[in-house]
Amino acid sequence: MANFKVFVGYDPREDIAYEVCRHSILKKASIPVEITPIKQSELRKNGLYWREKDQYESTEFSFSRFLTPKLANYEGWAMFVDCDFLYLADIKELRDLIDEKYAVMCVQHEYVPKEATKMDGAVQTVYPRKNWSSMVLYNCGHPKNSVLTPEAVNTETGAFLHRFQWLQDDEIGSIPFVWNFLEGHNKVVEDDPSTFPKAIHYTRGGPWFEAWKNCAFADLWLKARDEYQNEAKKAITN
């Protein structure tokens, strides 16, 4: 079986978030997974990304995320996910939700943030389909996704990209919200296991930022961070 390709948004300010996200995916996975960080510096060096920084960009992967089909050679299915996720379930369960009739699949949030800022003081913007692009399963070989060339990703508007305007509504498949469970927005319903997160998205800011060290589910992220750091230390000493 071919490796399931996962591309994780990377920002140097959130290196530990990336490492913990990666660790949480691999720890639970029962299928072979290939995880690649989307690093803007490497994309620029390779001539795939030349876009000037936008005033509303809160991370280095705000736009580069849409290179996922290109990075997967426009073949098969691949996932993009922000680095501020913590996976609590086997990614095979997510992969098994794939339906070939769709060009992309994602959690279709109806989300309006209450905060004016997020993470380390970045401006919080509000727009339709907010957070849909934070975790996407891409049908990379779908003809419609051939639109996502480096030229398009570097020149199209944020609205065109983040709202999936290259697609018709019926080409966007829906995934249960528990796979992109927004900390501070989505709720766990007591006695309803279907509401418990399979992947927590610390979209306002996670415990790696001082201002968010006491956010909901901070304990789970800190536990995963400690596991990652302990395993990294063992790997160095062995």
Coordinates of N, CA and C in Angstrom, one line a residue, residues 8-16 18 38-39 58-61 83 119:
V8 N 2.2 19.2 6.2 CA 1.8 20.0 7.4 C 2.4 21.4 7.2
G9 N 1.6 22.4 7.4 CA 2.0 23.8 7.3 C 3.1 24.0 8.4
Y10 N 4.2 24.7 8.0 CA 5.3 24.9 8.9 C 5.6 26.4 9.0
D11 N 5.8 26.8 10.3 CA 6.2 28.2 10.5 C 7.3 28.1 11.6
P12 N 8.4 28.8 11.3 CA 9.5 28.7 12.3 C 9.1 29.1 13.7
R13 N 8.1 30.0 13.9 CA 7.7 30.4 15.2 C 7.0 29.3 15.9
E14 N 6.5 28.3 15.2 CA 5.8 27.2 15.8 C 6.4 25.8 15.5
D15 N 7.7 25.8 15.5 CA 8.4 24.5 15.2 C 7.9 23.4 16.2
I16 N 7.7 23.7 17.4 CA 7.3 22.6 18.4 C 5.9 22.2 18.1
Y18 N 4.6 22.0 15.1 CA 4.8 21.0 13.9 C 5.2 19.7 14.4
I38 N 5.5 21.9 4.9 CA 5.5 22.9 3.8 C 6.2 24.1 4.4
K39 N 7.5 24.2 4.0 CA 8.4 25.3 4.5 C 8.5 26.3 3.4
S58 N -1.3 35.2 8.8 CA -0.9 35.0 10.2 C 0.1 33.9 10.4
T59 N 0.4 33.1 9.3 CA 1.4 32.1 9.3 C 2.1 32.1 7.9
E60 N 3.3 31.5 7.9 CA 4.0 31.4 6.6 C 3.4 30.5 5.6
F61 N 2.4 29.7 6.0 CA 1.7 28.8 5.1 C 0.3 29.2 4.8
C83 N -0.2 23.2 11.3 CA 0.6 22.6 12.4 C 0.0 22.6 13.8
M119 N -3.1 33.5 18.3 CA -1.7 33.1 18.5 C -0.9 34.1 19.2

